[in-house]
Coordinates of C-alpha atoms in Angstrom, one line a residue:
Chain A
M1 CA 293.9 258.4 -43.2
T2 CA 290.2 260.1 -42.8
A3 CA 290.4 261.4 -46.4
H4 CA 291.5 257.7 -47.5
K5 CA 288.4 256.1 -45.6
S6 CA 285.9 258.5 -46.9
F7 CA 287.5 258.0 -50.5
R8 CA 286.6 254.2 -49.8
I9 CA 283.2 255.0 -48.6
I10 CA 282.3 257.1 -51.9
V11 CA 283.8 254.3 -54.1
A12 CA 281.4 251.8 -52.3
F13 CA 278.4 254.1 -53.1
T14 CA 279.4 254.5 -56.6
L15 CA 279.7 251.1 -57.1
S16 CA 276.4 250.3 -55.4
F17 CA 274.7 252.5 -57.8
L18 CA 276.4 251.4 -60.8
L19 CA 274.9 247.9 -59.8
L20 CA 271.3 249.1 -59.4
P21 CA 270.3 248.8 -63.0
F22 CA 271.5 245.1 -63.0
V23 CA 270.0 244.3 -59.7
S24 CA 266.4 245.7 -61.0
S25 CA 266.7 244.2 -64.5
A26 CA 267.5 240.9 -62.7
Q27 CA 264.2 241.3 -60.8
E28 CA 262.3 242.0 -64.0
D29 CA 263.5 238.8 -65.6
M30 CA 262.5 236.5 -62.4
P31 CA 259.0 235.3 -63.1
A32 CA 256.4 236.8 -61.3
D33 CA 254.8 234.9 -58.4
P34 CA 251.1 235.0 -58.7
S35 CA 250.5 234.7 -54.8
D36 CA 253.0 237.6 -54.3
E37 CA 250.9 240.7 -53.2
A38 CA 251.9 244.2 -53.5
F39 CA 254.1 245.0 -50.9
N40 CA 252.1 247.3 -48.3
P41 CA 254.8 248.8 -45.9
T42 CA 252.1 250.5 -43.5
D43 CA 250.7 246.9 -42.8
M44 CA 254.4 245.7 -42.4
I45 CA 255.4 248.4 -40.2
M46 CA 252.0 248.2 -37.8
H47 CA 252.6 244.4 -37.6
H48 CA 255.8 245.0 -36.4
I49 CA 255.2 247.5 -33.7
G50 CA 252.1 246.1 -32.7
D51 CA 251.3 243.5 -30.4
A52 CA 250.6 240.1 -31.2
H53 CA 249.3 236.9 -29.8
G54 CA 252.4 234.6 -30.8
W55 CA 255.9 235.7 -30.9
H56 CA 256.8 235.7 -34.8
F57 CA 260.4 235.3 -35.4
F58 CA 260.6 234.8 -39.3
G59 CA 259.0 233.1 -42.2
S60 CA 255.4 233.9 -43.3
G61 CA 252.2 231.9 -43.5
E62 CA 252.1 228.2 -42.2
Q63 CA 256.0 228.2 -42.5
S64 CA 256.7 231.0 -40.1
V65 CA 258.5 230.4 -36.9
T66 CA 256.6 231.4 -34.0
L67 CA 256.5 231.2 -30.4
P68 CA 252.9 230.2 -29.2
L69 CA 251.6 232.0 -26.1
P70 CA 248.6 231.6 -24.2
V71 CA 245.4 233.4 -25.3
I72 CA 243.4 234.1 -21.9
L73 CA 240.0 235.5 -22.7
Y74 CA 237.2 236.5 -20.4
T75 CA 233.9 235.9 -22.0
D76 CA 230.5 236.0 -20.8
N77 CA 230.7 232.4 -20.2
G78 CA 233.7 232.9 -18.0
L79 CA 237.5 232.4 -18.6
V80 CA 238.8 230.7 -22.0
T81 CA 242.4 229.6 -22.6
F82 CA 244.3 228.4 -25.3
M83 CA 247.7 228.4 -27.2
S84 CA 247.9 231.1 -29.8
S85 CA 249.0 228.5 -32.2
E86 CA 245.4 227.1 -32.5
F87 CA 244.9 229.8 -34.9
H88 CA 247.8 228.5 -37.4
H89 CA 249.2 231.7 -38.1
D90 CA 246.1 233.6 -39.3
T91 CA 245.6 237.0 -38.5
E92 CA 242.8 237.6 -41.3
G93 CA 239.8 236.1 -39.3
Q94 CA 239.8 233.1 -41.5
Y95 CA 240.6 230.4 -39.2
V96 CA 238.0 229.6 -36.4
V97 CA 239.0 228.4 -33.0
E98 CA 236.5 226.3 -31.2
K99 CA 236.4 226.4 -27.4
D100 CA 233.8 225.5 -24.8
G101 CA 231.1 225.8 -27.8
M102 CA 232.5 229.5 -28.5
Q103 CA 234.1 230.3 -31.9
F104 CA 236.9 232.8 -31.7
V105 CA 238.9 234.2 -34.8
N106 CA 241.9 236.5 -34.9
Y107 CA 241.5 239.5 -37.0
H108 CA 244.7 241.8 -37.1
E109 CA 245.5 240.7 -33.5
T110 CA 242.2 241.5 -32.2
I111 CA 240.4 238.3 -31.1
Y112 CA 236.7 238.3 -31.8
Q113 CA 234.0 236.1 -30.3
L114 CA 231.9 235.1 -33.1
N115 CA 228.0 235.3 -32.7
P116 CA 226.5 231.7 -32.2
G117 CA 225.9 230.3 -35.6
E118 CA 228.1 232.7 -37.4
E119 CA 230.9 231.0 -39.7
Q120 CA 232.9 234.1 -40.9
I121 CA 233.4 237.5 -39.2
A122 CA 231.9 240.4 -41.3
F123 CA 232.6 244.0 -40.8
N124 CA 230.8 247.3 -41.8
E125 CA 232.5 250.6 -43.6
E126 CA 233.6 251.8 -40.2
G127 CA 235.7 248.5 -39.5
E128 CA 233.6 247.3 -36.7
A129 CA 232.7 243.7 -36.4
T130 CA 228.7 243.5 -37.3
N131 CA 228.6 239.5 -35.9
A132 CA 231.0 239.2 -33.3
V133 CA 231.8 240.7 -29.9
K134 CA 235.0 241.5 -28.5
P135 CA 236.0 239.5 -25.3
Y136 CA 238.3 241.0 -22.7
D137 CA 241.6 239.8 -23.7
F138 CA 244.3 239.1 -21.0
S139 CA 246.3 237.3 -23.1
I140 CA 250.1 236.7 -22.6
T141 CA 250.6 238.6 -25.8
K142 CA 254.1 239.4 -27.3
N143 CA 254.4 242.4 -25.5
V144 CA 253.8 240.6 -21.9
A145 CA 256.2 237.9 -22.7
A146 CA 258.9 240.5 -23.6
M147 CA 258.0 242.4 -20.3
F148 CA 258.7 239.1 -18.6
V149 CA 261.9 238.6 -20.4
T150 CA 262.9 242.1 -19.0
V151 CA 261.7 241.0 -15.5
I152 CA 264.1 237.8 -15.8
V153 CA 267.0 239.9 -17.0
M154 CA 266.2 242.5 -14.5
I155 CA 266.5 239.6 -11.6
I156 CA 269.4 238.1 -12.8
F157 CA 271.3 241.3 -13.3
F158 CA 270.3 242.9 -9.9
F159 CA 269.9 239.8 -7.7
G160 CA 273.6 239.2 -8.6
L161 CA 274.4 242.7 -7.6
A162 CA 272.5 242.4 -4.4
R163 CA 274.3 239.0 -3.5
H164 CA 277.4 240.9 -4.0
H165 CA 276.5 243.5 -1.5
K166 CA 275.3 241.1 0.9
K167 CA 278.6 239.6 1.5
D168 CA 281.1 241.7 0.5
T169 CA 281.5 245.8 1.4
K170 CA 284.2 246.4 -1.3
A171 CA 283.4 247.7 -4.8
P172 CA 281.8 245.2 -7.3
R173 CA 284.1 243.9 -10.4
G174 CA 282.9 243.3 -14.0
I175 CA 279.1 243.7 -15.1
N176 CA 278.1 244.4 -11.2
S177 CA 280.5 247.5 -11.1
A178 CA 278.8 248.8 -14.6
L179 CA 275.2 248.3 -13.0
E180 CA 276.2 249.7 -9.8
A181 CA 277.5 253.0 -11.4
L182 CA 273.9 253.0 -13.2
V183 CA 272.3 252.8 -9.5
L184 CA 274.6 255.6 -8.4
F185 CA 273.4 257.6 -11.4
V186 CA 269.5 257.1 -10.5
R187 CA 270.3 257.7 -7.1
D188 CA 272.8 260.6 -7.2
D189 CA 271.8 262.4 -10.3
I190 CA 268.1 262.0 -10.4
A191 CA 266.5 261.1 -6.9
I192 CA 268.7 263.2 -4.5
P193 CA 268.6 266.3 -6.8
Q194 CA 264.8 266.3 -7.7
I195 CA 263.5 264.8 -4.3
G196 CA 265.7 266.0 -1.6
E197 CA 268.3 264.1 0.5
K198 CA 265.4 263.8 3.2
K199 CA 262.7 262.2 1.2
Y200 CA 264.2 260.4 -1.8
M201 CA 264.9 257.0 -0.2
K202 CA 261.2 256.3 -0.1
F203 CA 261.0 256.5 -4.0
M204 CA 264.2 254.6 -4.9
P205 CA 262.3 251.4 -5.4
F206 CA 260.0 253.0 -8.3
L207 CA 262.8 255.1 -9.7
L208 CA 265.4 252.2 -9.8
T209 CA 262.8 249.7 -11.4
V210 CA 261.1 252.1 -13.7
F211 CA 264.5 253.2 -14.9
F212 CA 265.9 249.8 -15.4
F213 CA 262.5 248.5 -16.7
I214 CA 262.2 250.9 -19.4
W215 CA 266.1 251.0 -20.6
I216 CA 266.4 247.3 -20.5
T217 CA 263.0 246.9 -22.4
N218 CA 264.0 249.6 -24.7
L219 CA 267.1 247.7 -25.6
L220 CA 265.7 244.5 -25.8
G221 CA 263.1 246.0 -28.1
L222 CA 266.1 246.9 -30.6
L223 CA 266.8 243.2 -30.9
P224 CA 265.5 241.8 -34.5
G225 CA 262.2 239.7 -33.9
A226 CA 261.9 241.4 -30.5
A227 CA 258.7 243.3 -29.3
N228 CA 257.9 246.8 -29.3
V229 CA 257.1 247.0 -25.5
T230 CA 257.8 250.5 -24.5
G231 CA 256.4 251.6 -27.9
N232 CA 252.9 250.6 -26.7
I233 CA 250.6 253.1 -25.3
A234 CA 249.2 250.6 -22.8
V235 CA 252.7 249.9 -21.4
T236 CA 253.6 253.8 -21.2
A237 CA 250.1 254.4 -19.5
A238 CA 250.5 252.0 -16.8
L239 CA 253.9 253.5 -16.3
G240 CA 252.7 256.9 -16.2
L241 CA 249.9 256.0 -13.9
F242 CA 252.4 254.7 -11.3
T243 CA 253.6 258.3 -11.3
L244 CA 250.5 259.9 -11.1
V245 CA 249.3 257.7 -8.0
L246 CA 252.8 258.3 -6.4
I247 CA 252.1 262.1 -6.8
V248 CA 248.5 261.9 -5.4
V249 CA 249.3 259.6 -2.5
N250 CA 252.3 261.4 -1.6
G251 CA 251.3 265.0 -2.0
N252 CA 251.6 267.2 1.3
R253 CA 249.4 269.7 2.2
D254 CA 251.3 272.4 0.5
Y255 CA 251.3 270.8 -2.7
W256 CA 247.3 270.5 -2.6
K257 CA 247.1 274.0 -1.4
H258 CA 249.2 275.1 -4.3
T259 CA 247.1 273.2 -6.6
F260 CA 243.4 273.9 -5.6
W261 CA 244.0 277.2 -3.8
M262 CA 247.3 278.7 -4.9
P263 CA 248.5 281.4 -1.9
G264 CA 249.7 284.6 -3.0
V265 CA 247.4 285.5 -6.2
P266 CA 244.0 287.2 -5.9
T267 CA 240.9 285.3 -5.1
G268 CA 239.5 286.0 -8.4
V269 CA 242.3 284.0 -10.0
K270 CA 242.5 281.1 -7.6
P271 CA 239.5 278.9 -9.0
I272 CA 241.2 279.6 -12.7
L273 CA 244.7 278.4 -11.6
A274 CA 243.0 275.5 -9.7
V275 CA 241.5 274.1 -13.1
V276 CA 244.8 274.6 -14.6
E277 CA 246.7 272.9 -11.8
T278 CA 244.4 270.0 -11.7
M279 CA 244.6 269.6 -15.6
G280 CA 248.4 270.1 -15.0
L281 CA 248.4 267.0 -12.5
L282 CA 246.7 265.0 -15.5
I283 CA 248.9 265.9 -17.9
K284 CA 252.1 265.4 -16.1
P285 CA 251.7 261.5 -16.4
I286 CA 250.1 261.9 -20.0
A287 CA 253.2 263.6 -21.2
L288 CA 255.0 260.9 -19.8
M289 CA 252.8 258.2 -21.1
I290 CA 253.0 259.9 -24.9
R291 CA 256.8 261.0 -24.9
L292 CA 258.1 257.4 -24.2
F293 CA 255.3 256.0 -26.5
A294 CA 256.0 258.3 -29.4
N295 CA 259.7 258.4 -29.3
I296 CA 260.2 254.5 -29.2
T297 CA 257.4 253.8 -31.7
A298 CA 259.1 256.7 -33.8
G299 CA 262.5 255.2 -34.1
H300 CA 260.9 251.7 -34.9
I301 CA 259.1 253.2 -37.7
I302 CA 262.1 254.7 -39.1
I303 CA 264.2 251.8 -38.9
L304 CA 261.4 249.8 -40.6
S305 CA 260.6 252.6 -43.1
L306 CA 264.2 252.7 -44.2
F307 CA 264.1 248.4 -44.7
S308 CA 260.7 249.1 -46.5
L309 CA 262.3 251.5 -49.2
I310 CA 264.2 248.1 -50.5
F311 CA 260.8 246.5 -51.1
I312 CA 259.0 249.6 -52.4
L313 CA 261.9 250.3 -54.7
E314 CA 262.3 246.4 -55.5
T315 CA 266.0 246.7 -55.7
A316 CA 268.4 245.2 -53.5
G317 CA 271.0 248.1 -54.2
V318 CA 268.8 250.4 -52.2
A319 CA 270.2 248.3 -49.5
S320 CA 273.5 249.9 -50.0
I321 CA 272.0 253.4 -48.6
S322 CA 269.0 251.7 -46.3
V323 CA 271.4 249.7 -44.3
P324 CA 274.0 252.4 -43.4
F325 CA 270.9 254.5 -42.6
V326 CA 269.3 252.1 -40.5
L327 CA 272.7 251.4 -38.9
F328 CA 273.0 254.9 -37.8
M329 CA 269.1 255.1 -36.7
T330 CA 269.9 252.0 -34.5
V331 CA 273.0 253.5 -32.9
L332 CA 270.7 256.7 -32.3
E333 CA 268.1 254.4 -30.7
L334 CA 270.7 253.1 -28.5
L335 CA 270.9 256.4 -27.2
V336 CA 267.4 257.0 -27.3
A337 CA 266.8 253.9 -25.4
F338 CA 268.8 255.1 -22.3
L339 CA 267.8 258.9 -22.9
Q340 CA 263.9 258.1 -22.6
A341 CA 264.4 256.0 -19.6
F342 CA 266.4 258.5 -17.8
I343 CA 263.6 261.3 -19.0
F344 CA 260.7 259.4 -17.5
T345 CA 262.8 258.6 -14.4
M346 CA 264.0 262.0 -14.2
L347 CA 260.2 263.8 -14.8
S348 CA 258.7 261.2 -12.6
A349 CA 261.1 262.2 -9.7
L350 CA 260.7 266.1 -10.4
F351 CA 256.8 265.5 -10.3
I352 CA 257.1 263.4 -7.0
G353 CA 259.7 266.1 -5.8
M354 CA 257.3 268.7 -6.5
A355 CA 254.7 266.9 -4.5
V356 CA 256.7 266.5 -1.3
E357 CA 258.4 269.4 -1.3
E358 CA 258.5 271.5 2.0
H359 CA 257.8 275.0 1.4
E360 CA 259.0 277.9 3.5
H361 CA 256.3 279.4 4.9
H362 CA 255.9 283.0 3.6
Chain B
M1 CA 234.6 258.2 -59.5
V2 CA 232.2 257.0 -57.0
A3 CA 234.1 253.4 -56.9
K4 CA 237.5 255.3 -56.4
Q5 CA 235.6 257.3 -53.2
A6 CA 234.5 254.0 -52.0
L7 CA 237.9 252.7 -52.7
F8 CA 239.4 255.6 -50.8
N9 CA 236.7 255.3 -48.0
V10 CA 237.9 251.6 -47.4
A11 CA 241.7 252.4 -47.3
Y12 CA 241.0 255.5 -44.9
N13 CA 238.9 253.6 -42.6
H14 CA 241.7 250.9 -42.8
Y15 CA 244.7 252.9 -42.0
S16 CA 242.9 255.2 -39.3
Y17 CA 241.5 252.0 -37.6
I18 CA 245.3 250.5 -37.8
T19 CA 246.5 254.4 -36.3
M20 CA 243.6 254.2 -33.5
D21 CA 244.8 250.8 -32.8
L22 CA 248.2 252.0 -32.0
I23 CA 247.2 254.7 -29.8
T24 CA 244.3 253.1 -28.1
P25 CA 245.9 251.3 -24.8
D26 CA 244.7 248.0 -25.0
F27 CA 243.0 247.0 -21.6
G28 CA 244.8 243.3 -21.3
L29 CA 248.4 244.6 -21.8
F30 CA 247.8 247.4 -19.4
F31 CA 246.4 245.1 -16.7
W32 CA 249.6 242.9 -17.1
Q33 CA 251.9 246.1 -17.4
T34 CA 250.6 247.2 -13.9
I35 CA 250.6 243.7 -12.4
V36 CA 254.4 243.2 -13.6
M37 CA 255.3 246.2 -12.5
L38 CA 253.8 246.0 -9.0
I39 CA 255.5 242.5 -8.6
L40 CA 258.6 243.8 -10.2
I41 CA 258.7 247.0 -7.8
F42 CA 257.9 244.4 -4.7
L43 CA 260.7 241.9 -5.7
M44 CA 263.1 244.3 -6.5
A45 CA 262.6 246.6 -3.7
K46 CA 263.0 243.7 -1.1
Y47 CA 265.7 241.4 -2.9
A48 CA 267.7 244.0 -4.9
W49 CA 267.4 247.5 -4.3
K50 CA 267.4 247.4 -0.3
P51 CA 270.8 245.2 0.1
I52 CA 272.3 247.0 -3.0
L53 CA 271.6 250.6 -1.4
Q54 CA 272.6 249.5 2.0
G55 CA 275.6 248.2 0.7
I56 CA 276.4 251.0 -1.4
R57 CA 275.7 253.2 1.7
K58 CA 277.8 250.8 3.9
R59 CA 280.7 251.0 1.6
E60 CA 280.4 255.1 1.5
Q61 CA 280.4 255.1 5.4
N62 CA 283.4 252.6 5.5
I63 CA 285.3 255.2 2.7
N64 CA 284.3 258.0 4.8
D65 CA 285.6 256.3 8.2
A66 CA 288.7 255.2 6.2
L67 CA 289.6 258.8 5.2
D68 CA 288.6 260.2 8.6
S69 CA 290.9 257.4 10.3
A70 CA 293.9 258.5 7.6
E71 CA 293.5 262.0 8.6
N72 CA 293.4 261.0 12.5
A73 CA 296.6 258.9 11.9
K74 CA 298.4 261.9 10.0
K75 CA 297.5 264.2 12.7
E76 CA 298.8 261.5 15.3
M77 CA 301.9 261.2 13.4
Q78 CA 302.7 264.8 13.6
N79 CA 301.9 265.0 17.3
L80 CA 304.4 262.2 17.6
K81 CA 306.9 263.8 15.6
A82 CA 306.4 266.8 17.5
D83 CA 306.9 265.0 20.6
N84 CA 310.1 263.2 19.3
E85 CA 311.4 266.6 18.6
R86 CA 310.9 267.9 21.8
L87 CA 312.2 264.8 23.7
L88 CA 315.1 265.1 21.4
Q89 CA 315.5 268.8 22.4
E90 CA 315.2 268.1 26.1
A91 CA 317.5 265.1 25.7
R92 CA 320.0 267.9 24.5
V93 CA 319.5 270.2 26.9
E94 CA 319.9 267.6 29.7
R95 CA 323.2 266.2 28.1
D96 CA 324.6 269.9 27.9
N97 CA 323.7 270.5 31.3
M98 CA 325.1 267.1 32.5
I99 CA 328.2 268.0 30.5
K100 CA 328.6 271.3 32.3
E101 CA 327.9 269.7 35.7
A102 CA 330.7 267.0 34.9
R103 CA 333.0 269.7 34.0
A104 CA 332.1 271.6 37.5
I105 CA 332.7 268.6 39.5
K106 CA 336.1 267.9 37.5
D107 CA 337.2 271.4 38.4
Q108 CA 336.3 271.0 41.9
I109 CA 337.8 267.6 42.1
I110 CA 341.1 268.9 40.7
A111 CA 341.1 271.9 42.7
E112 CA 340.1 269.7 45.9
A113 CA 343.2 267.3 44.9
K114 CA 345.4 270.2 44.4
Q115 CA 344.7 271.8 47.9
D116 CA 344.7 268.6 49.4
A117 CA 348.4 267.7 47.8
Q118 CA 349.5 271.4 49.1
K119 CA 348.4 270.6 52.4
E120 CA 349.8 267.4 52.5
A121 CA 353.4 268.9 50.9
D122 CA 353.2 271.6 53.4
K123 CA 352.8 269.1 56.2
L124 CA 355.7 267.3 55.0
I125 CA 357.7 270.1 54.6
E126 CA 357.0 271.3 58.0
Q127 CA 358.0 267.7 59.5
A128 CA 361.1 267.7 57.3
R129 CA 362.1 271.2 58.7
A130 CA 361.2 270.1 62.4
T131 CA 363.3 267.4 61.8
I132 CA 366.1 269.1 60.5
Q133 CA 365.8 271.4 63.4
V134 CA 366.1 268.4 65.9
E135 CA 369.0 267.1 63.9
R136 CA 370.7 270.4 64.0
N137 CA 370.1 271.0 67.7
A138 CA 371.3 267.7 68.3
A139 CA 374.4 268.0 66.2
M140 CA 375.1 271.4 67.8
A141 CA 375.0 269.8 71.3
D142 CA 377.2 267.3 70.3
I143 CA 379.7 269.6 68.7
K144 CA 379.5 271.9 71.8
N145 CA 380.1 268.9 73.8
Q146 CA 383.1 267.7 71.8
V147 CA 384.3 271.6 71.7
A148 CA 384.0 271.5 75.4
T149 CA 385.9 268.3 76.0
L150 CA 388.3 269.5 73.4
S151 CA 388.9 272.8 75.3
V152 CA 389.4 271.0 78.6
Q153 CA 391.7 268.8 77.0
I154 CA 393.7 271.7 75.5
A155 CA 393.3 273.4 78.7
E156 CA 394.9 270.4 80.7
K157 CA 397.7 270.2 78.3
V158 CA 398.2 273.9 78.6
L159 CA 398.4 273.6 82.2
R160 CA 400.5 270.8 82.1
Q161 CA 402.7 272.6 80.0
E162 CA 402.9 276.1 81.8
L163 CA 403.1 274.4 85.3
S164 CA 405.8 271.9 84.5
S165 CA 408.6 273.8 86.2
D166 CA 408.6 275.7 89.5
T167 CA 409.8 279.1 87.9
K168 CA 406.8 279.0 85.6
Q169 CA 404.5 278.3 88.8
Q170 CA 406.4 281.2 90.3
K171 CA 405.7 283.7 87.5
L172 CA 402.3 282.7 87.2
V173 CA 401.6 283.4 90.7
E174 CA 403.5 286.7 90.4
D175 CA 401.3 287.2 87.6
M176 CA 398.0 286.9 89.1
I177 CA 399.1 288.7 92.5
E178 CA 400.1 291.7 90.3
D179 CA 396.7 291.6 88.8
V180 CA 395.2 291.5 92.0
T181 CA 395.1 294.9 93.1
L182 CA 394.9 295.5 96.8
N183 CA 392.7 298.1 97.9

C-alpha cells in the first residue's frame, strides 16, 4: 500500500518535471508586459512579514482589496487621524495626504510628515528623509487590528468556557473541553511545576493570557492574508517586558540577594557576579523577545521564499515542488505556533518561579 | 565601476534599511501591544480565568469528595456485611441453644409425665388391691357365715338322726359317761 502510494507520488513528480519546458515556453510566448517589473522576492517577503497601515488581502495597485485602518499620528500640532485608504494604496511616498494643513506620505509603511512647502519626499544615501519628519505613529495598523481579532477570538472562546463553569460543575463538552484541557496544561505542566503549588495562582492570569494570546495569534498568522503579529519585534518586546516587570515586582529578598550579592562565593567574585546576574536579568526577557520573533518570522520567510521560487524561476511547474514544501512547512508552523507559545510561557513561568522561590537558609 | 559601486550602495542601504526596519521595534505597535495586553489580562482574569479556574478546582474537589465517599461507602458496606455475618452467627447459636433447651424441656416433660402416670397407675393398682381385699374379706365372711349356718343345719340334722330313738340316746349317754373319768 505504502509502496503503491510513494510510486504514485514519484509519477506525479516526474510528470510535472516533464511539463516544465512546456510551461516555461508558454511563458516566453506571452507578450512581455512593459509595466511588469522584475520580481523582487525581498520586497515581497518584507511586505508580507512587515506591518502595514491597511489590511491588504489581494490584488495590486488601485485594484487591490484592502481593509482601510485608522491612521493616528501625534504631530507637533497634536493628534491627526484619517483612514489609511486616503493614501490610495500608495507606499512609495508619491501620494500626499493633506490634513490640518500638514502633508503626510506613506513611504514603505512609514508615515512621514513633509516639511511645509515640500511636494515630494527626498532621501539621502543613508535612506534618511531630508525634507520630512516622522510623527509619532499610533495607527491601528494591520498588526494592531490582528491583535484585536485575537482578543475577540479569546473573548468568544474563554467567556464561553467561563459561562459553562459558572452554571455547571460537570466537565465541559465540545470545544470547551479542548480549551479546558489547554488551561489545565498551562496550570499543571507550566505554572505549578515552575512556580510551585503555593504561589502559582497569582501568575495564572498572566501565563494563561500570554499563552493563548501567542498561540492564537500564531495560528491566525498562518492564515492567508493574515498579519505577522508575533513575528514583529515590537510585539514580542512588549510581551517580554511583561515578564521582566513581573520578575522585578515579585522578586523576593533572596532573589535580589542572589542577584546583587551572591551568598557563598568569595567577596572578590561578588561584584563580578552582580554584573553578570544583572545582565542576565535583562537578557532573559530579551531572549524571550528574540526567540518568539525570530521563530515566527523565520517560518513566514521560509514559506514565502518557497512560493517566491515559482516567480523567480518564472515557471508554474516549480509549484509542484514548492507547494508540497510549503504544505510541509505550514504543518510544521502549526507545531511551531504551539511550541513557541509553550516555550514563552514556560520560560516566563521559570523566570518568575526563580524570582519568587523560597530558598532554604544554609 | 563607480556606477556599479553606487548601485551596490543603494541596494545595500535599501536592504539594510529593510532589515533594520524588521528588528527595530516600532513604538506605536509596542504601545498598542502593551495596552491590549493589559486590558486582555484584566478582562480575562476577571471574566474568564477566575471562573474557569474556580470551576475546575471546584470540580476537582467534587471528584475527590465523590471518591472519598465511595471509599467510605465501601468501608461501610464491609462493616455492614461483617455485622450481618455476626448477627447471622449469633442467630444460629441462639437457634441451637433454643433447640437444645426445647429438647431438654421435652425430655423433662416426658419424664415427668411418665412419673405421673406411674404414680397414678400405682395408686390405681393400690386402690384395686384394697378393693379386692375388702371384697375378699366380705366374701370370706359370707362364706364363714354360710359354712356356720350349714354346719348348724347339718349338726341339727345329725342330732335329729342320732337322737331319734331311746336306745341311741341311751348309748350316747353311756358313751359320754364312759368318757368322763371319775377321779
